[in-house]
Amino acid sequence: MTNDQPIGIFDSGIGGTSIWKAIHELLPNEKTIYLADSKNAPYGQKSKAEIIALSMKNTELLIEMNCKLIVVACNTATTNAIQELRAKYPIPFIGIEPAIKPAATHSKTQTIGILATKGTLNSELFNKTTEMYHDTKIIEQVGHGLVQLIENGDINSPEMTKLLHSYLTPMIDANIDYLVLGCSHYPYLIPQIKKILPGHIHIIDSGEAVARQTQNILKEKVGFTSSKNNQPIFYTNTNSKVLAEILENKYTVEQRDF
Ligand code: DGL
């Protein structure tokens, strides 16, 4: 079964490109369309109803663009809106959720840390997941301010270092051995985080798992593309500079209103 329609991917901004990179690496022939809704970032402090409305807006544009499958490359949108998206639109959705399971399963200190948005940590879906691991102490920390700094291109700023120190120090003191990055923006902070965490603490995100899941759904239900050399398409509804930079200026980024 082949299917030459594109894969649609959206996030509240540029962070979901960490997921796009994992998908593109595993499925380099697939045509992808990425929407960065940076105008409305951060989603993490919005109400569930607002997150659902924004996720539907992004979904409808990707459906209009003839996508065959949609990857919700945002933990906040997945944990707050994926059930509503699946109920409304007849297209397969793949979501991203914090990788609590592998961290809790492998932790030797039975203490793990999670850094995510307020919207993710407060969601019913996230809380249902953590209930399954009641033998593990889970230290939750909202990453206040991190998404805004990343969206502004201030990844290596002293302000970022200061915020990360304040969020991670209590986790180090509590003896975590796994740190879960529960927001698709945060993999861009890994070099900074590594400077702060002792070497024995593992950092995990969900990018590769989402890429593998995308591959499985294409194989089982949707179909892989038969064409080669598809150029990925990136749209942003704000200034395209930061998105282009996070993609190392290798791809064209178009600005459009959505
Ligand atoms: N990148 C998103 C996530 O994975 C959302 C960040 C935000 O907009 O607050 O949660």
Short mmCIF file of N, CA and C and ligand atoms in Angstrom, two decimals, residues 10-16 18-19 34 37 40-46 72-79 96 116-120 147-148 151 181-186, ligand 1:
data_model
loop_
_atom_site.label_atom_id
_atom_site.label_comp_id
_atom_site.label_asym_id
_atom_site.label_seq_id
_atom_site.Cartn_x
_atom_site.Cartn_y
_atom_site.Cartn_z
N PHE A 10 2.08 19.51 13.83
CA PHE A 10 1.96 20.87 14.39
C PHE A 10 2.42 20.94 15.83
N ASP A 11 2.80 22.14 16.20
CA ASP A 11 3.18 22.44 17.59
C ASP A 11 2.80 23.89 17.86
N SER A 12 2.82 24.26 19.13
CA SER A 12 2.56 25.65 19.49
C SER A 12 3.65 26.58 18.96
N GLY A 13 4.72 26.02 18.46
CA GLY A 13 5.82 26.87 17.97
C GLY A 13 6.90 26.03 17.34
N ILE A 14 8.14 26.38 17.65
CA ILE A 14 9.27 25.76 16.96
C ILE A 14 9.72 24.44 17.60
N GLY A 15 9.26 24.18 18.85
CA GLY A 15 9.76 23.02 19.60
C GLY A 15 9.49 21.68 18.93
N GLY A 16 8.32 21.57 18.29
CA GLY A 16 7.96 20.31 17.65
C GLY A 16 8.90 19.92 16.52
N SER A 18 11.80 19.26 17.00
CA SER A 18 12.60 18.16 17.57
C SER A 18 11.95 16.82 17.21
N ILE A 19 10.63 16.81 17.14
CA ILE A 19 9.90 15.60 16.75
C ILE A 19 10.00 15.42 15.23
N TYR A 34 4.98 21.12 8.30
CA TYR A 34 5.08 21.49 9.72
C TYR A 34 4.44 22.85 9.94
N ASP A 37 2.74 27.23 15.34
CA ASP A 37 1.73 28.23 15.74
C ASP A 37 2.33 29.19 16.77
N ASN A 40 0.55 31.92 18.85
CA ASN A 40 -0.26 31.57 20.02
C ASN A 40 0.54 30.88 21.12
N ALA A 41 1.86 30.81 20.98
CA ALA A 41 2.69 30.18 22.02
C ALA A 41 2.82 31.14 23.20
N PRO A 42 2.95 30.62 24.42
CA PRO A 42 2.91 29.20 24.77
C PRO A 42 1.47 28.70 24.99
N TYR A 43 1.25 27.44 24.63
CA TYR A 43 -0.05 26.81 24.89
C TYR A 43 -0.15 26.40 26.37
N GLY A 44 1.01 26.21 26.97
CA GLY A 44 1.09 25.60 28.30
C GLY A 44 0.33 26.30 29.40
N GLN A 45 0.04 27.60 29.20
CA GLN A 45 -0.67 28.32 30.26
C GLN A 45 -2.13 28.56 29.89
N LYS A 46 -2.56 28.01 28.77
CA LYS A 46 -3.93 28.28 28.32
C LYS A 46 -4.90 27.24 28.91
N VAL A 72 0.69 15.31 16.46
CA VAL A 72 0.54 16.44 17.39
C VAL A 72 1.86 16.50 18.16
N ALA A 73 2.77 17.35 17.68
CA ALA A 73 4.15 17.36 18.20
C ALA A 73 4.28 18.25 19.43
N CYS A 74 3.29 18.16 20.28
CA CYS A 74 3.20 19.05 21.44
C CYS A 74 2.55 18.26 22.57
N ASN A 75 3.26 18.13 23.68
CA ASN A 75 2.70 17.39 24.82
C ASN A 75 1.45 18.07 25.36
N THR A 76 1.48 19.40 25.38
CA THR A 76 0.35 20.14 25.95
C THR A 76 -0.91 19.91 25.12
N ALA A 77 -0.77 19.96 23.80
CA ALA A 77 -1.93 19.75 22.92
C ALA A 77 -2.37 18.29 22.97
N THR A 78 -1.42 17.37 23.04
CA THR A 78 -1.80 15.95 23.11
C THR A 78 -2.56 15.67 24.38
N THR A 79 -2.00 16.07 25.51
CA THR A 79 -2.63 15.68 26.78
C THR A 79 -3.95 16.40 27.02
N ILE A 96 2.11 13.01 21.41
CA ILE A 96 3.36 12.86 22.17
C ILE A 96 3.05 13.09 23.65
N ALA A 116 7.85 19.95 32.45
CA ALA A 116 6.82 20.07 31.40
C ALA A 116 6.04 21.36 31.62
N THR A 117 5.06 21.61 30.77
CA THR A 117 4.25 22.83 30.94
C THR A 117 3.18 22.57 31.99
N LYS A 118 2.60 23.67 32.46
CA LYS A 118 1.52 23.57 33.43
C LYS A 118 0.35 22.79 32.83
N GLY A 119 0.05 23.08 31.56
CA GLY A 119 -1.07 22.41 30.88
C GLY A 119 -0.91 20.90 30.83
N THR A 120 0.32 20.45 30.61
CA THR A 120 0.57 18.99 30.58
C THR A 120 0.47 18.40 31.98
N VAL A 147 9.71 28.03 27.35
CA VAL A 147 9.22 28.06 25.97
C VAL A 147 9.36 29.46 25.37
N GLN A 148 9.03 30.48 26.16
CA GLN A 148 9.15 31.85 25.63
C GLN A 148 10.60 32.15 25.24
N GLU A 151 11.39 30.32 22.03
CA GLU A 151 10.70 30.97 20.90
C GLU A 151 11.40 32.28 20.51
N LEU A 181 11.86 14.89 29.73
CA LEU A 181 11.55 16.18 29.11
C LEU A 181 10.15 16.06 28.52
N GLY A 182 9.19 16.68 29.19
CA GLY A 182 7.78 16.51 28.81
C GLY A 182 7.24 17.64 27.97
N CYS A 183 8.10 18.25 27.18
CA CYS A 183 7.67 19.33 26.29
C CYS A 183 8.58 19.26 25.07
N SER A 184 7.99 19.34 23.88
CA SER A 184 8.80 19.13 22.67
C SER A 184 9.79 20.27 22.41
N HIS A 185 9.66 21.37 23.12
CA HIS A 185 10.66 22.44 23.00
C HIS A 185 11.96 22.08 23.75
N TYR A 186 11.85 21.28 24.81
CA TYR A 186 12.97 21.12 25.72
C TYR A 186 14.18 20.33 25.19
N1 DGL B 1 5.94 22.32 22.81
C1 DGL B 1 4.80 22.18 23.61
C2 DGL B 1 4.77 20.96 24.46
O1 DGL B 1 5.32 19.96 24.06
C3 DGL B 1 4.11 23.34 24.20
C4 DGL B 1 4.85 24.42 24.80
C5 DGL B 1 3.92 25.57 25.03
O2 DGL B 1 3.42 26.12 24.05
O3 DGL B 1 3.66 25.89 26.19
O4 DGL B 1 4.18 20.94 25.50
#
